[in-house]
Short mmCIF file of C-alpha atoms and ligand atoms in Angstrom, two decimals:
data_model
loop_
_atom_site.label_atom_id
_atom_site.label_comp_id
_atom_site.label_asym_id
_atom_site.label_seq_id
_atom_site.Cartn_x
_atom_site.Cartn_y
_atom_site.Cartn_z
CA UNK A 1 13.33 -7.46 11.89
CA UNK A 2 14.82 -9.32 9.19
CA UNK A 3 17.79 -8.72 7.79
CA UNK A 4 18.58 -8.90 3.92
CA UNK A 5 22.75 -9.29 3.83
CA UNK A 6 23.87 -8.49 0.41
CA UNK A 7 27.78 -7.97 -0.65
CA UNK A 8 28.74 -4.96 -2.40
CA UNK A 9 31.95 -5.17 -3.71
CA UNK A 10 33.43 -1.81 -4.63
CA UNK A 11 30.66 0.38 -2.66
CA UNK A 12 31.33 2.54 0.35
CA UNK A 13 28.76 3.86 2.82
CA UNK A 14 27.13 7.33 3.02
CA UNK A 15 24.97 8.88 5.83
CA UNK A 16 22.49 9.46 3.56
CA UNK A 17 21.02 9.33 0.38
CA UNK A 18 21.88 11.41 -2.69
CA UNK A 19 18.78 12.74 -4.74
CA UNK A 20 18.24 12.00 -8.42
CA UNK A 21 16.05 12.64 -10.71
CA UNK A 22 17.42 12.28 -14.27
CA UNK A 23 14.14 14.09 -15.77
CA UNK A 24 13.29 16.63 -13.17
CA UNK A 25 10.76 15.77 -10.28
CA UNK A 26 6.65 14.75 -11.05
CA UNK A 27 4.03 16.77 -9.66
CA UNK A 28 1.88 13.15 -8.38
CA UNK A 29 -1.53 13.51 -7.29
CA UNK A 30 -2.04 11.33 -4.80
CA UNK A 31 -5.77 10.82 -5.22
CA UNK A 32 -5.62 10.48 -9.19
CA UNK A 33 -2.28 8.19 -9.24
CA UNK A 34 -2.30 4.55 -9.85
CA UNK A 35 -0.56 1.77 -10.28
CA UNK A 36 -1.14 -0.33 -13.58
CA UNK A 37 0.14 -3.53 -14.71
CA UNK A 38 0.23 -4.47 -18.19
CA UNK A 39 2.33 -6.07 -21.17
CA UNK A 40 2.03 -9.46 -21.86
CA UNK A 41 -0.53 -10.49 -19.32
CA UNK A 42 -4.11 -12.22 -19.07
CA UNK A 43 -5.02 -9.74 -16.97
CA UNK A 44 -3.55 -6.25 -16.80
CA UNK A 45 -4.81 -4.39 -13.35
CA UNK A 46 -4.81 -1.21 -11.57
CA UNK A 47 -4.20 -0.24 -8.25
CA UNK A 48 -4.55 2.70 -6.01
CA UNK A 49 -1.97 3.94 -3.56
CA UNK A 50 -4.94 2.90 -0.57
CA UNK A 51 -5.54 -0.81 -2.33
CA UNK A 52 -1.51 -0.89 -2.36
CA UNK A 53 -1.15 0.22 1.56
CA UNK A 54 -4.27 -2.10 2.71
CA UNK A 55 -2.67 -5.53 1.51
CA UNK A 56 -0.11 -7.66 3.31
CA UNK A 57 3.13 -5.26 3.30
CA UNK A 58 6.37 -7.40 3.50
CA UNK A 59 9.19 -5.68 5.92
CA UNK A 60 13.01 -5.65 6.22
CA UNK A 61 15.91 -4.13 6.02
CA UNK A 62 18.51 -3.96 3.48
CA UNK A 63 21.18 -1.41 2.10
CA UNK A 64 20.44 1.19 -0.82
CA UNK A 65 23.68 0.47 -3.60
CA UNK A 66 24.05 3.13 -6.05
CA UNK A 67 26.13 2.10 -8.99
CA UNK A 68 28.27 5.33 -8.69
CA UNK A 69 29.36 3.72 -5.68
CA UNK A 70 27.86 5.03 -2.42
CA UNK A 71 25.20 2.98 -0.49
CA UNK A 72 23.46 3.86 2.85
CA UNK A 73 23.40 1.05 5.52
CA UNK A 74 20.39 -0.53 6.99
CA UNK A 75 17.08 1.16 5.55
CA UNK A 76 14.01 -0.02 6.44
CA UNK A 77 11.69 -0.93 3.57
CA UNK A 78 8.31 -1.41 3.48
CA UNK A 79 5.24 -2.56 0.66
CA UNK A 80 3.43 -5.21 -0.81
CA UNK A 81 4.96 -8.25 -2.92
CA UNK A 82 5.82 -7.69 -6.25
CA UNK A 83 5.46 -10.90 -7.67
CA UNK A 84 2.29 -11.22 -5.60
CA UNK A 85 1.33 -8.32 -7.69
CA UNK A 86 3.08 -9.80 -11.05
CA UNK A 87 1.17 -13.22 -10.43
CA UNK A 88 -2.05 -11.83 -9.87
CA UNK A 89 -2.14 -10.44 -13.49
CA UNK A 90 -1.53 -13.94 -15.01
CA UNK A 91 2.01 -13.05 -17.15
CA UNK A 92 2.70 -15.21 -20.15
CA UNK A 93 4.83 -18.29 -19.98
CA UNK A 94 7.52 -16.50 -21.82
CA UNK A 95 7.93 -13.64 -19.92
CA UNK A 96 11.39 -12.57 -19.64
CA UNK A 97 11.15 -8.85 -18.47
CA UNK A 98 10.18 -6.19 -16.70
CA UNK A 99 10.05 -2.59 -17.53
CA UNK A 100 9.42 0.02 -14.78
CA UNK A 101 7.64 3.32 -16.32
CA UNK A 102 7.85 6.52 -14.07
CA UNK A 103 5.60 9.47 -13.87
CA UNK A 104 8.87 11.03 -15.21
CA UNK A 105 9.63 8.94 -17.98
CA UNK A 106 11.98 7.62 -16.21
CA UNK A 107 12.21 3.73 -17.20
CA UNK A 108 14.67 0.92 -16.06
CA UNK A 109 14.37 -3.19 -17.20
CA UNK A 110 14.61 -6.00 -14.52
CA UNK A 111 15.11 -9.38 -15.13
CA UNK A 112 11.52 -11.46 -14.95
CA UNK A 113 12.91 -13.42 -12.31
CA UNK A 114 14.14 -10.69 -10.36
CA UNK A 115 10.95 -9.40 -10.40
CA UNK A 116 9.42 -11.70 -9.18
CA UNK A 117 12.25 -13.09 -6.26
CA UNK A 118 10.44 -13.11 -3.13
CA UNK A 119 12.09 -10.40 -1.51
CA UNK A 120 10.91 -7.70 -4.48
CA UNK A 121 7.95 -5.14 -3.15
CA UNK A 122 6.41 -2.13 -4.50
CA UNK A 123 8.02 -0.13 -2.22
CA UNK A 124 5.77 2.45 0.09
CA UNK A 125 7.65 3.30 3.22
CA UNK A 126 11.77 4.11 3.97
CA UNK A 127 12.30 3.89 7.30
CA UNK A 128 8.53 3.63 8.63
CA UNK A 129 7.42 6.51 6.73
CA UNK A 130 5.59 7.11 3.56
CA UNK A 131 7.72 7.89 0.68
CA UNK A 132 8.83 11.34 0.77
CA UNK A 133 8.60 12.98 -2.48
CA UNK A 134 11.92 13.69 -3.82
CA UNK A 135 12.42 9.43 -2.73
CA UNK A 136 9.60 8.57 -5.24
CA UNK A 137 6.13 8.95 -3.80
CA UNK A 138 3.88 7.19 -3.45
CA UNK A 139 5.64 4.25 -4.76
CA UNK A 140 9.46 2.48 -6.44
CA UNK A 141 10.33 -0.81 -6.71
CA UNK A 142 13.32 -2.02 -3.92
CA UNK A 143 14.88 -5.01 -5.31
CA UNK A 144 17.81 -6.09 -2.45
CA UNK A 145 20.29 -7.39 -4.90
CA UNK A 146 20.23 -5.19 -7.72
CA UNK A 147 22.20 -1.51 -7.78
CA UNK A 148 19.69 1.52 -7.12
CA UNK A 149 18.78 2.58 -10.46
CA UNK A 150 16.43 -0.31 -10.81
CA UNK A 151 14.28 1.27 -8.00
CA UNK A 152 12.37 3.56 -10.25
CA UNK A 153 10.75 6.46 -8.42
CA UNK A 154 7.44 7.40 -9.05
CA UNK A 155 6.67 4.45 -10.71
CA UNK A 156 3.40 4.13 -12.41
CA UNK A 157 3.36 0.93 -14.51
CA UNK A 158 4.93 -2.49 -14.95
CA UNK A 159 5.23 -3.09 -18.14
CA UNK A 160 5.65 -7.41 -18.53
CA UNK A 161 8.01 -8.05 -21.86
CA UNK A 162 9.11 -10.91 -23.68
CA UNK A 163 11.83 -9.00 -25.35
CA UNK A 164 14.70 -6.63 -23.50
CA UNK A 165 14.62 -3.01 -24.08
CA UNK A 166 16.82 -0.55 -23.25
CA UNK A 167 15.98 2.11 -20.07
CA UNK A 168 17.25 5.46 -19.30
CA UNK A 169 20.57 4.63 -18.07
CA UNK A 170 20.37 1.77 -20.07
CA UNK A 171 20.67 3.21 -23.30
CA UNK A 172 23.79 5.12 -21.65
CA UNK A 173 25.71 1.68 -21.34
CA UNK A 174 24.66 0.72 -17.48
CA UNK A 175 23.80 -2.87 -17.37
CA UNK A 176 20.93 -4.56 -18.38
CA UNK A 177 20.33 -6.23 -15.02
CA UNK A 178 22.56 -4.62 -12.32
CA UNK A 179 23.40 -7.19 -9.91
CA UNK A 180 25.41 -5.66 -7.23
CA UNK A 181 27.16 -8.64 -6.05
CA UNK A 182 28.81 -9.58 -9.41
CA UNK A 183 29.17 -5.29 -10.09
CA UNK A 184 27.35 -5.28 -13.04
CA UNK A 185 27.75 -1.90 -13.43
CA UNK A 186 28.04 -1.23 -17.63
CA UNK A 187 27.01 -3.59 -20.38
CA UNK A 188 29.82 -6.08 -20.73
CA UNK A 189 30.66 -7.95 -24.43
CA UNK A 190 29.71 -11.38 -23.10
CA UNK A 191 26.46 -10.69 -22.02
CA UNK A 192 24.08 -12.47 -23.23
CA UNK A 193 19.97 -12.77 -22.52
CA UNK A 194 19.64 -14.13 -19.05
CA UNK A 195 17.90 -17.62 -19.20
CA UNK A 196 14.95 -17.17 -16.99
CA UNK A 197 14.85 -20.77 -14.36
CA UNK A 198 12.10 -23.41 -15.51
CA UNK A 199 8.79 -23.24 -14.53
CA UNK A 200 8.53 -25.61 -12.25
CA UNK A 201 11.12 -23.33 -10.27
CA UNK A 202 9.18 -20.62 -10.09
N1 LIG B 1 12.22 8.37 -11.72
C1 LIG B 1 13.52 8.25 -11.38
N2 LIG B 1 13.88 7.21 -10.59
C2 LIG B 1 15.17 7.04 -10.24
C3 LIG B 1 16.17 7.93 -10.70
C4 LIG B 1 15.78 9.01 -11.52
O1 LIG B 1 16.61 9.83 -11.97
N3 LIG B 1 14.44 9.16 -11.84
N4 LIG B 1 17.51 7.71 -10.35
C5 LIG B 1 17.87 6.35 -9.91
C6 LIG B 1 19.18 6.28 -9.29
S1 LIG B 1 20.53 6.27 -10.29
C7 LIG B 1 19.32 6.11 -7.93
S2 LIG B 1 20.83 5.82 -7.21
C8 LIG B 1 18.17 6.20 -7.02
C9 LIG B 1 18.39 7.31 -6.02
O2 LIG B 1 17.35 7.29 -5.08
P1 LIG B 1 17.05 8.62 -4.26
O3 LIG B 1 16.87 9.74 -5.23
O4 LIG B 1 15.84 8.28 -3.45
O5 LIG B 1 18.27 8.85 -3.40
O6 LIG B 1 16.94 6.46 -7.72
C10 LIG B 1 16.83 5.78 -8.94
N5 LIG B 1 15.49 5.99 -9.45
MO1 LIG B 2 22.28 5.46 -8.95
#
């Protein structure tokens, strides 16, 4: 199994994870929930939870980082590609971000080109099984290098920007793109738009 090695400066490791949920759980249907795609895009899409389980499901492990400093070691993480996902709905050249929109309305911003690194999924599984509610069923985003609020739990749209916007936690001061390795924990003076890499590079 491969192994995703990411280094979190300032973190220390839990048994297991703490629960969140800034706005109170969702009652999700299973049958009735679905995943949409939209924003600046040729062609928005929807998916269902079966269409998202019955294509190609990347697999690895990597640690969980929460920005208020605890992470749990080696989970195993399961789903299909995100930017497979991203691509297939044709985004605009200048794309820049990406908003995740919960069942909740819970919402957090990722960098385009985080979104679309190879190693982002739609996550469906921890640890071989199906999301378990309270962890976001059916589905949240797991994107290895960036701290844990950016893996929105029951996540029912992508939302493709040109322009930032603010999230939940974002519009409390945490960072607009959360890498853990460079602890970008709060919104620093000097930041300034990240300059997505030129299209021949993606
Ligand atoms: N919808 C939603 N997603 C969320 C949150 C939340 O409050 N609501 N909290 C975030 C934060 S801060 C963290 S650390 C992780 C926690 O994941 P867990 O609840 O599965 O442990 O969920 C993230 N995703
Ligand atoms: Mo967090």
């Amino acid at each position: 199994m491969e192994k995703i090695e990411i280094k979190n400066p300032g973190q220390h490791y839990v048994n297991n994870f703490i629960l969140y949920d800034a706005l109170g759980g969702p009652v999700i249907n299973e049958n009735l929930w679905k995943l949409r795609i939209d924003g600046i895009v040729k062609k928005p899409m929807e998916y269902t939870y079966n269409e998202l389980n019955s294509m190609t499901n990347i697999e690895y492990i990597s640690d969980f980082n929460c920005v208020t400093k605890w992470s749990v070691k080696d989970v195993k993480w399961t789903g299909p590609s995100l930017r497979d996902l991203i691509l297939k709905s044709e985004p605009e050249e200048d794309a820049e971000w990406v908003m995740f929109i919960c069942a909740d309305g819970y919402d957090t911003p990722v960098p385009y080109d985080d979104a679309i690194d190879e190693k982002s999924i739609i996550a469906l599984k921890m640890n071989d099984k199906p999301l378990a509610i309270e962890h976001g069923f059916p589905a949240r985003p797991f994107i290895p290098s960036l701290y844990g609020w950016k893996s929105a739990k029951w996540l029912t749209e992508i939302k493709i920007m040109r322009d930032y916007e603010d999230g939940y936690w974002e519009s409390y001061g945490y960072h607009e793109r959360g890498k853990i390795e460079d602890e970008e924990r709060f919104k620093g003076f000097a930041w300034r738009k990240i300059k997505r890499k030129s299209k021949i590079d993606r």
